[in-house]
mmCIF file of C-alpha atoms in Angstrom:
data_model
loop_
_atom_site.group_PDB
_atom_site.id
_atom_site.type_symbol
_atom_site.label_atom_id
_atom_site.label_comp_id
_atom_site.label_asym_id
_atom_site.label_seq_id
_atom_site.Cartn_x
_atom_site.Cartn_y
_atom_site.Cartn_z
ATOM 1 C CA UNK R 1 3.523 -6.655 12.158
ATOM 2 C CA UNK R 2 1.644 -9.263 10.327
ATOM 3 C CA UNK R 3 2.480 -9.510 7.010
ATOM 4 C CA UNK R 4 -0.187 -10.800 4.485
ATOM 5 C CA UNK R 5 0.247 -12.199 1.300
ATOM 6 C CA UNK R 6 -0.399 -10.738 -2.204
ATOM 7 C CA UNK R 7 -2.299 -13.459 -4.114
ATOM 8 C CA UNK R 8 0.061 -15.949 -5.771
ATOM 9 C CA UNK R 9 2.922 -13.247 -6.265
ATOM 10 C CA UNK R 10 5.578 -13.731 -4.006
ATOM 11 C CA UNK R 11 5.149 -10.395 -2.270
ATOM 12 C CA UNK R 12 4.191 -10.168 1.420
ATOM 13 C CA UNK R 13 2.297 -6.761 2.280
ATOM 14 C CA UNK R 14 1.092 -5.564 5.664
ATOM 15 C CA UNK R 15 -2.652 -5.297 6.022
ATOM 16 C CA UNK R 16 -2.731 -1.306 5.504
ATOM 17 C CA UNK R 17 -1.077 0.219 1.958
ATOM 18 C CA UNK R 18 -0.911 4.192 1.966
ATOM 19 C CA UNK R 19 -2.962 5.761 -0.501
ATOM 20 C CA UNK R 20 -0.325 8.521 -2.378
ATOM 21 C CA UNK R 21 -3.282 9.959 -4.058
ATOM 22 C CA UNK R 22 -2.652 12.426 -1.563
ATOM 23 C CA UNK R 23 1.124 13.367 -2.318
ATOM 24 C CA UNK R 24 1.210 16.657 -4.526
ATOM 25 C CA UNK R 25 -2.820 17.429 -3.531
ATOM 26 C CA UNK R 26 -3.495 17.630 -0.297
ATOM 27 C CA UNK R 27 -0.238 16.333 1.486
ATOM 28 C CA UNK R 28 2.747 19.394 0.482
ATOM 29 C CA UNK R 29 6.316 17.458 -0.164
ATOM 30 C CA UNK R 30 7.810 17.820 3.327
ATOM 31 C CA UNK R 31 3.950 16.133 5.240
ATOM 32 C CA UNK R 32 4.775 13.787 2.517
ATOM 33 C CA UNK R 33 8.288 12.602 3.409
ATOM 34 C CA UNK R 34 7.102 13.107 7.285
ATOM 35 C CA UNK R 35 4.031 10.920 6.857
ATOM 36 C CA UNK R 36 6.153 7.665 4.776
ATOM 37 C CA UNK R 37 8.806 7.969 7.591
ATOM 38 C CA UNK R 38 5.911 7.393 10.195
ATOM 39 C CA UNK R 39 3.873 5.018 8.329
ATOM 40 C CA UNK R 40 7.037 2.529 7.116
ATOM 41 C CA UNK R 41 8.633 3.321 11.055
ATOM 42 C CA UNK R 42 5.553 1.333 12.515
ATOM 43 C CA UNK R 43 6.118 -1.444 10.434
ATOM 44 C CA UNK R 44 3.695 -1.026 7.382
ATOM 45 C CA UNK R 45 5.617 -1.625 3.614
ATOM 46 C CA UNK R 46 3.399 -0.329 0.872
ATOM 47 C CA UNK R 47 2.592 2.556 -0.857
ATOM 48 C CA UNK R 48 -0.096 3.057 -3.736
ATOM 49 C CA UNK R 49 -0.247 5.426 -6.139
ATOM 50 C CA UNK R 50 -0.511 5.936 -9.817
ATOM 51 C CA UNK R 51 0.572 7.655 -13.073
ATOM 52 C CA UNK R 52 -2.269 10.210 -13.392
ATOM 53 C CA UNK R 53 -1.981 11.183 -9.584
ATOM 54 C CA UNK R 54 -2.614 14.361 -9.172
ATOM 55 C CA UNK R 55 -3.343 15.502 -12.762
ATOM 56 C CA UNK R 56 -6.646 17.265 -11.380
ATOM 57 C CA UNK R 57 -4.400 19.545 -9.248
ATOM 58 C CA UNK R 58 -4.245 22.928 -11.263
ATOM 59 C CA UNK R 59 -0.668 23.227 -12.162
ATOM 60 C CA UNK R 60 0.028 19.649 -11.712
ATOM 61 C CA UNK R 61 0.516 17.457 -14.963
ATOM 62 C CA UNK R 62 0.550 14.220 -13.568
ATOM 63 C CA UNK R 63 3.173 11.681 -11.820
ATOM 64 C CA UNK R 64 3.431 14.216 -9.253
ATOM 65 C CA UNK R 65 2.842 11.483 -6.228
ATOM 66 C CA UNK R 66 5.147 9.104 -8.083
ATOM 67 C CA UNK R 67 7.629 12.146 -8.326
ATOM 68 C CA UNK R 68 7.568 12.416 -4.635
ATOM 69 C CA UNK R 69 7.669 9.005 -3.654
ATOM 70 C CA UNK R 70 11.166 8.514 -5.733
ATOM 71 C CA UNK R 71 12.433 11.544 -4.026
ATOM 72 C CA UNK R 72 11.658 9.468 -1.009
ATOM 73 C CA UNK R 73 13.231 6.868 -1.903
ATOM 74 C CA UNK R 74 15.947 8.353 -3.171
ATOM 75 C CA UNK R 75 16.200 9.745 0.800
ATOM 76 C CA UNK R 76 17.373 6.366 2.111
ATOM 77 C CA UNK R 77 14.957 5.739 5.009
ATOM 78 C CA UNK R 78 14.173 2.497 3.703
ATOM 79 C CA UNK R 79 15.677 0.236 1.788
ATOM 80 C CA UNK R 80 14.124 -0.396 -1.409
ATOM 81 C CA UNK R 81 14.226 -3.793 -1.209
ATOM 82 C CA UNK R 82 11.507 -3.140 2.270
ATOM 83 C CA UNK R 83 9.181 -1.063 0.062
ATOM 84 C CA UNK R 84 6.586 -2.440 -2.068
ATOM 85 C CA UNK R 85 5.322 -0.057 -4.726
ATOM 86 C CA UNK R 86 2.560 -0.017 -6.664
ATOM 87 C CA UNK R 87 1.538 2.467 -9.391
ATOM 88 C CA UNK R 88 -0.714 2.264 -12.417
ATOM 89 C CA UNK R 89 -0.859 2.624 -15.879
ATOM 90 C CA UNK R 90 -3.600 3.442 -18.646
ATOM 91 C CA UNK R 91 -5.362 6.817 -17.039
ATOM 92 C CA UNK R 92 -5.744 9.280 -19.506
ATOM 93 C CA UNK R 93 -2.312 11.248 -19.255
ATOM 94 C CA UNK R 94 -3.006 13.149 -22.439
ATOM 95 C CA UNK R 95 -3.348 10.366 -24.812
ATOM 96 C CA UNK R 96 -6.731 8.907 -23.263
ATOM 97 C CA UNK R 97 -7.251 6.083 -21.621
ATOM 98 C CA UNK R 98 -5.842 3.084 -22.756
ATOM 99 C CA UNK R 99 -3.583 -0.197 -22.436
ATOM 100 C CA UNK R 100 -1.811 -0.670 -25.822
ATOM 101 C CA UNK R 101 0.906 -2.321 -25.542
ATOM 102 C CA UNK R 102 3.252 0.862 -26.907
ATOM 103 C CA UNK R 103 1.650 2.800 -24.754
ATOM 104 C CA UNK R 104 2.469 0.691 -21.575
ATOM 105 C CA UNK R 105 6.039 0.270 -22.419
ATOM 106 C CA UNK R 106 6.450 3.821 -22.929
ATOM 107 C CA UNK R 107 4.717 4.536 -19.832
ATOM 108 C CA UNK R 108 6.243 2.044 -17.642
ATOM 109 C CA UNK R 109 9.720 4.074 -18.331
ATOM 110 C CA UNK R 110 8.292 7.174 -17.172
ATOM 111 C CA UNK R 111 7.006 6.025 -13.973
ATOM 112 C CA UNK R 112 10.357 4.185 -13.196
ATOM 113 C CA UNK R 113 12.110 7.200 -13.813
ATOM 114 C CA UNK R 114 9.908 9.136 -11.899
ATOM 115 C CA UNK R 115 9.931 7.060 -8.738
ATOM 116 C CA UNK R 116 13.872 6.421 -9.001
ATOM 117 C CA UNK R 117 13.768 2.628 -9.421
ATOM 118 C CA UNK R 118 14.919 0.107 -11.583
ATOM 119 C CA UNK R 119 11.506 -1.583 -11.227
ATOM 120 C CA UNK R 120 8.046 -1.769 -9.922
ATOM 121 C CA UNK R 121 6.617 -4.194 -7.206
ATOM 122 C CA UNK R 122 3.003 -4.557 -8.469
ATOM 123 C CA UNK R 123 2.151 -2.295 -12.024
ATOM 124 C CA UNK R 124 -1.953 -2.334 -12.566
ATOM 125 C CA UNK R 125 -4.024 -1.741 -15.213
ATOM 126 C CA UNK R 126 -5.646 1.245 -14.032
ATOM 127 C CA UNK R 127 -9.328 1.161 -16.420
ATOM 128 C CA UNK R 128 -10.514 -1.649 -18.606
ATOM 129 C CA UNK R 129 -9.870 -0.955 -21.821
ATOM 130 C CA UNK R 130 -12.608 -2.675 -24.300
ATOM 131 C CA UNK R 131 -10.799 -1.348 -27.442
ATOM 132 C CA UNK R 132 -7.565 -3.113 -26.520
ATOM 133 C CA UNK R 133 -7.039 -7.056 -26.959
ATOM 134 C CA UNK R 134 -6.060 -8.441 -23.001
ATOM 135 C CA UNK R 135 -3.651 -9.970 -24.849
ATOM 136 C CA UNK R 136 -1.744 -7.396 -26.085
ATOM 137 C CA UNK R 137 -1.703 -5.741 -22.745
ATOM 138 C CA UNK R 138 -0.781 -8.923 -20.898
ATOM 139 C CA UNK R 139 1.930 -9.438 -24.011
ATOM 140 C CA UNK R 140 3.549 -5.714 -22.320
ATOM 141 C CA UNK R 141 3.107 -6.513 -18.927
ATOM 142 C CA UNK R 142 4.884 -10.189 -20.620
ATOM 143 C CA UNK R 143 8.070 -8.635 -21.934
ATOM 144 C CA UNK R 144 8.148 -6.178 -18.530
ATOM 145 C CA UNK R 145 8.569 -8.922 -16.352
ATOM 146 C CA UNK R 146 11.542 -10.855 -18.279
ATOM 147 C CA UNK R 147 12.852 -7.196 -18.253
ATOM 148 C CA UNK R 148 12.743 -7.193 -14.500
ATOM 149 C CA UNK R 149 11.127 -3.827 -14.852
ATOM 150 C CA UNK R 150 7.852 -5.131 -12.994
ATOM 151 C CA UNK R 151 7.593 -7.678 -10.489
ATOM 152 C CA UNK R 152 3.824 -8.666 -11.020
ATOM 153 C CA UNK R 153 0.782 -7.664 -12.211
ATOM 154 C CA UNK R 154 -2.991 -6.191 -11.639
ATOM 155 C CA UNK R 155 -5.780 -4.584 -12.295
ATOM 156 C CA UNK R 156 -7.929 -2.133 -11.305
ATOM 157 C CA UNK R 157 -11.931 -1.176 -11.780
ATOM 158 C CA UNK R 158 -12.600 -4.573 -13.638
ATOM 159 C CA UNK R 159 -15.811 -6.849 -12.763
ATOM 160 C CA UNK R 160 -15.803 -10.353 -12.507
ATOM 161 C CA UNK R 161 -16.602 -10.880 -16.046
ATOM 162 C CA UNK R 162 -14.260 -8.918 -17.229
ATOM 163 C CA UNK R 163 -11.489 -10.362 -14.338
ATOM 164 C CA UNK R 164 -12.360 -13.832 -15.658
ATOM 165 C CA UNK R 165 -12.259 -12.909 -19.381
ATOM 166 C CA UNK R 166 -8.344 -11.842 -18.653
ATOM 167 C CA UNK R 167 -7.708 -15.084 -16.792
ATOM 168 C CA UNK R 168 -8.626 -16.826 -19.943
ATOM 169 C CA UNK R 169 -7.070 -15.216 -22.135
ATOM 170 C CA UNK R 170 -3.605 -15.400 -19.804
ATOM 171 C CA UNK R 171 -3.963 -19.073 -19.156
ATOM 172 C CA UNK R 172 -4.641 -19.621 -23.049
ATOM 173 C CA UNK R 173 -1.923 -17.521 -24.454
ATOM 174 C CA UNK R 174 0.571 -18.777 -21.752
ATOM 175 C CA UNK R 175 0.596 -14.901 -20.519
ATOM 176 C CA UNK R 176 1.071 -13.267 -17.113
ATOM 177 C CA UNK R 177 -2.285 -12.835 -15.445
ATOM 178 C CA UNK R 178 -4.041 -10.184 -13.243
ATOM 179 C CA UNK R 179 -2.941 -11.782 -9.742
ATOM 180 C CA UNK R 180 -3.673 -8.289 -8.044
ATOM 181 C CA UNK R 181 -7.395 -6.323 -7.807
ATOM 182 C CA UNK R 182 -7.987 -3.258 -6.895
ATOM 183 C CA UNK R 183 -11.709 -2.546 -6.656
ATOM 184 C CA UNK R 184 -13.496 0.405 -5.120
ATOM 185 C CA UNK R 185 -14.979 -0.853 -1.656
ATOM 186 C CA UNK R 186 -15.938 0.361 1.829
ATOM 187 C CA UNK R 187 -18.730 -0.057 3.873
ATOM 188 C CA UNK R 188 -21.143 2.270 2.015
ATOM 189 C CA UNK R 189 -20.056 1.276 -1.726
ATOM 190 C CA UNK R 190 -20.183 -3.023 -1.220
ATOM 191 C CA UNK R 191 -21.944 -4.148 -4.197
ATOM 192 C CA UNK R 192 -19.669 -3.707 -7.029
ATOM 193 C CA UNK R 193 -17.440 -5.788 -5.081
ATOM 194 C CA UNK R 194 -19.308 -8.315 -2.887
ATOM 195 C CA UNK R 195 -20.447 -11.149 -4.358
ATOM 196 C CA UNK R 196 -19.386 -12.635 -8.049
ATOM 197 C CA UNK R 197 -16.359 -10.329 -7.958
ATOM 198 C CA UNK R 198 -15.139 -11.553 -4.340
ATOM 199 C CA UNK R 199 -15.924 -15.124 -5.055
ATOM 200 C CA UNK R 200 -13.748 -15.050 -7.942
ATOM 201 C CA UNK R 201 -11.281 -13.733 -6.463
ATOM 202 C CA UNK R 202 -11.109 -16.097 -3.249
ATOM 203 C CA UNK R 203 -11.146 -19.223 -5.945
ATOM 204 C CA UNK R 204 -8.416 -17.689 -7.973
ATOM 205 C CA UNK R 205 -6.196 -16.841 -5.093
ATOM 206 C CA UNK R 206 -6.077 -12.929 -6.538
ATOM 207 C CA UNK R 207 -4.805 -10.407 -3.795
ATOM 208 C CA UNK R 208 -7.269 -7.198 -3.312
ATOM 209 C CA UNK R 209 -6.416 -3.913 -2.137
ATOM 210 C CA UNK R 210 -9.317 -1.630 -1.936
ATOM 211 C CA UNK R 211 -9.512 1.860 -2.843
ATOM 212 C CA UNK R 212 -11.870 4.427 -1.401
ATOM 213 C CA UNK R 213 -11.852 2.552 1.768
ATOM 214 C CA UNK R 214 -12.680 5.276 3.747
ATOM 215 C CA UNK R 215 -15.354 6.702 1.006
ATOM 216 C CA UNK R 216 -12.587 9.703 0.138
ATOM 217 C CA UNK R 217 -12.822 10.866 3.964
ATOM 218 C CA UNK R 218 -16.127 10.284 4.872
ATOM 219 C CA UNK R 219 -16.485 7.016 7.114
ATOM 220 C CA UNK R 220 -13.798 9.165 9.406
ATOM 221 C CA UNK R 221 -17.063 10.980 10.856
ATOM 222 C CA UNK R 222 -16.047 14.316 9.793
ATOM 223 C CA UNK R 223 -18.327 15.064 7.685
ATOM 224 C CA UNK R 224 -21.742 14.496 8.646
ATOM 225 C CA UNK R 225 -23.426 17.576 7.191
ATOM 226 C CA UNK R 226 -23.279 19.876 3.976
ATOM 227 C CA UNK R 227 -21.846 22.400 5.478
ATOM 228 C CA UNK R 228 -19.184 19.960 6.955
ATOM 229 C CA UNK R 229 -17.785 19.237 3.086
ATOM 230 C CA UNK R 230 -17.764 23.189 1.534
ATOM 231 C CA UNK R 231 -14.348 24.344 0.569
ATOM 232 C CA UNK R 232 -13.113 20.445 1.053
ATOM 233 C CA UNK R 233 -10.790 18.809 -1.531
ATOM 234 C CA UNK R 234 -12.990 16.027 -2.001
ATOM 235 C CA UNK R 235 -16.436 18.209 -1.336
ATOM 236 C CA UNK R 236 -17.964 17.106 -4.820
ATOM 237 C CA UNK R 237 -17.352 13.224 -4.177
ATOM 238 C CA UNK R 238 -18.266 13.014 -0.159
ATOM 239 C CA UNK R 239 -21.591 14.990 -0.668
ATOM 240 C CA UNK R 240 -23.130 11.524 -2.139
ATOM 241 C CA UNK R 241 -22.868 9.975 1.364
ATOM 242 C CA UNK R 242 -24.824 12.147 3.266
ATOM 243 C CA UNK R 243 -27.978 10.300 2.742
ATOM 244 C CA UNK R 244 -30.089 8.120 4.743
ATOM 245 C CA UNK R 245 -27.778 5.003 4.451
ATOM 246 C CA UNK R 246 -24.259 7.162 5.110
ATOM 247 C CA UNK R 247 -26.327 8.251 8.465
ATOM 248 C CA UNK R 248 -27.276 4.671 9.077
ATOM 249 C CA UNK R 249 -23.578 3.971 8.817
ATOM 250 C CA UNK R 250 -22.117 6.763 10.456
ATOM 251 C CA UNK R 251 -24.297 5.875 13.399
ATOM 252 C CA UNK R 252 -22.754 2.609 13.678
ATOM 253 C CA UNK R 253 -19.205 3.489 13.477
ATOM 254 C CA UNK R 254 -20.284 5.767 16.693
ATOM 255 C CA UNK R 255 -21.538 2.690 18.267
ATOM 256 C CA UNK R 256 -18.924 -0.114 17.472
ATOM 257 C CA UNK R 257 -16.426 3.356 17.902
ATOM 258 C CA UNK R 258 -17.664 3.951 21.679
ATOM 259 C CA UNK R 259 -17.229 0.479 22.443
ATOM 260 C CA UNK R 260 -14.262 -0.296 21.354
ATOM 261 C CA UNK R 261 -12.853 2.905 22.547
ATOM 262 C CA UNK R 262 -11.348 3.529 19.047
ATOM 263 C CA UNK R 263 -12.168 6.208 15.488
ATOM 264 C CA UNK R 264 -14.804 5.799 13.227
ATOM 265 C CA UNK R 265 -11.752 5.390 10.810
ATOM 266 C CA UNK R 266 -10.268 2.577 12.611
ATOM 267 C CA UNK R 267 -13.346 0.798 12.704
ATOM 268 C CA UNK R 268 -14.062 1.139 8.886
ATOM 269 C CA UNK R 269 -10.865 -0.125 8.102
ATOM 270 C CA UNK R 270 -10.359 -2.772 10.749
ATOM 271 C CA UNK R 271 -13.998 -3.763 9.094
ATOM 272 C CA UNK R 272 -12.639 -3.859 5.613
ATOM 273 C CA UNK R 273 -9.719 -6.501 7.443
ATOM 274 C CA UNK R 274 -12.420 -8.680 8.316
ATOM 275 C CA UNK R 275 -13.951 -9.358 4.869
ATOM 276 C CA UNK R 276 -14.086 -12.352 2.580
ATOM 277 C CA UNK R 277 -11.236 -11.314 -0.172
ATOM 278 C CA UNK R 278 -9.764 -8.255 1.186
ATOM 279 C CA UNK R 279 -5.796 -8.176 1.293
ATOM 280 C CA UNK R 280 -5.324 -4.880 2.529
ATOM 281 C CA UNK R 281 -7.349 -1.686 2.282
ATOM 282 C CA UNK R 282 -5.628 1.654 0.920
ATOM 283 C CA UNK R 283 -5.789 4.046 2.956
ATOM 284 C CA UNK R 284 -4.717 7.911 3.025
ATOM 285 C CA UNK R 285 -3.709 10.675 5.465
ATOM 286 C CA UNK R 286 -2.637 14.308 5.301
ATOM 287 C CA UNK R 287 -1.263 14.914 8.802
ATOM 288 C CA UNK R 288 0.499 12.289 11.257
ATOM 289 C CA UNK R 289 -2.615 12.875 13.506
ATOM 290 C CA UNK R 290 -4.594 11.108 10.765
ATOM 291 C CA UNK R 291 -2.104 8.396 10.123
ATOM 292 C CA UNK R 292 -2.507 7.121 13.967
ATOM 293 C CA UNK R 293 -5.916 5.861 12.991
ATOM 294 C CA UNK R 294 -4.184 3.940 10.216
ATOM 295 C CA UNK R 295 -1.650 2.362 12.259
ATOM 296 C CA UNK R 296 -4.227 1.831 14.625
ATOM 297 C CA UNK R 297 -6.691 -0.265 12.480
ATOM 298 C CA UNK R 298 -4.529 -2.743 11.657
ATOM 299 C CA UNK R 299 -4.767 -4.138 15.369
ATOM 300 C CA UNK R 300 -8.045 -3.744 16.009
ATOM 301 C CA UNK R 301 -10.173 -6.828 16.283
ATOM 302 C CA UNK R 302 -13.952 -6.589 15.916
ATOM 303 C CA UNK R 303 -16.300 -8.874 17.652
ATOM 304 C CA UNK R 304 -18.814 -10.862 15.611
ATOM 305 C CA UNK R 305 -21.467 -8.498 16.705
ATOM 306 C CA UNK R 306 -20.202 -5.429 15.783
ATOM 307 C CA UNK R 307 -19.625 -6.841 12.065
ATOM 308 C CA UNK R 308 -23.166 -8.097 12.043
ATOM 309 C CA UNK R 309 -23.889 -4.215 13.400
ATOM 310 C CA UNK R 310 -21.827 -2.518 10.397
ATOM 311 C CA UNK R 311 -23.022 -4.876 8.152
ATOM 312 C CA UNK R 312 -26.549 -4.188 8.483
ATOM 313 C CA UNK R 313 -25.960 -0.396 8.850
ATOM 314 C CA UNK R 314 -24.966 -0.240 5.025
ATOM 315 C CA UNK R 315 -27.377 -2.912 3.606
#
């Protein structure tokens, strides 16, 4: 398996991290455990997921996929030393969002307790937070790494200004810095991340794992009508794609998909591979079925042509 590397931290990932969003939603506790067995058995090492996750579930009150994934863990299938694990903090868990520093080190002690570790590979800022200093945040994340609690640090849904504004602060202050992203990105949603954001990035050797990179389901081809999303889990979010340029798209997935004798969702992934910045995308599944075209993306190699196709398709 080739292993990439994370930015300037020392960690090595493979070029597909699960997506836990999924663990406590739409994956029960037993897919779960079946699915991380399969995924980390074919070589992959890293698992996303988050404080808040899945909070929106009625009955759920958050650190449900962290729950899980410490049960896991707990299971002995892997070493913990082989897993890299990467969770967030600052989602509104009750208290709003935010990054104060007492907040994070409270946080930070739930999350390890809930995942069944004695640290965390990669702990992100999960929303800007324009009321909080980055220098009190970075000052936690500080004081988390001499604790060994954390091994490095990120962020999540910030722009390049506000990336570079952290940087600043972190090389003034003598702080940790942001050395992971996480941006939304797929071949529909492009411009909040192509560009100033992605250039940054590249210059400041900052490792990017993308979220939505299969637009919550869509880009798999499943859904290509209304109809196709009613009664869905993610109905409300996939509906926006089923316009003109999600057809565009969809159509060329079916095209680079037929020749390459592979899934729409292999190709949108293997796609995300390809671009300027990208680490890894994240990536979820619900059944083993769906994790194939996971596993599967990661060694498919797209021509020149059909990246100039896909490209174009979502312009």
């Amino acid at each position: 398996m080739e292993m990439r590397r994370l930015g300037k931290t020392e960690i090595s990932i493979a070029p597909i991290v699960f997506g836990g969003n999924v663990f406590g939603w739409t994956a029960d506790e037993k897919t779960s455990y079946d699915i991380l067995d399969a995924f980390f058995g074919a070589g992959f090492n890293t698992i996303d997921t988050a404080d808040v996750y899945s909070r929106w579930v009625p009955g759920n009150k958050g650190g449900d996929s962290e729950e899980i994934i410490g049960k896991w863990l707990k299971k002995g299938t892997i070493s913990r030393d082989k897993a890299i694990i990467v969770t967030k903090v600052g989602s509104d868990m009750g208290e709003g969002k935010t990054l104060k520093a007492a907040y994070i080190l409270k946080a930070v002690e739930d999350s390890l307790r809930r995942l069944q570790t004695d640290y965390i590979d990669v702990y992100l800022s999960h929303w800007p937070d324009e009321e909080t200093p980055h220098e009190e945040s970075l000052g936690a994340y500080a004081k988390l790494k001499e604790q060994g609690k954390i091994r490095s640090v990120g962020c999540s849904n910030y722009d390049a200004k506000l990336l570079q504004a952290s940087l600043d602060v972190a090389d003034k202050a003598g702080l940790p810095r942001y050395d992971v992203l996480q941006p939304e990105y797929n071949l529909y949603e492009r411009a909040s991340f192509e560009g100033p954001l992605a250039d940054l990035c590249v210059k400041e050797d900052i490792g990017v794992i993308t979220y939505f990179s299969l637009a919550a389901g869509f880009l798999s081809g499943k859904y290509r009508t209304k109809a196709d999303t009613e009664g869905r889990a993610r109905e409300g979010r996939v509906a926006q794609y089923l316009d003109d340029k999600g057809m565009r798209i969809l159509a060329a997935l079916d095209t680079v998909s037929k020749d390459t004798s592979s899934k729409p969702a292999e190709v949108a992934l293997a796609w995300l591979l390809r671009k300027k910045g990208v680490t890894a995308p994240i990536a979820s599944a619900t059944s083993l079925g769906q994790l194939d075209a996971l596993i599967n993306s990661a060694k498919l190699d797209l021509s020149t042509e059909a990246m100039s196709l896909l490209d174009k398709a979502g312009e």
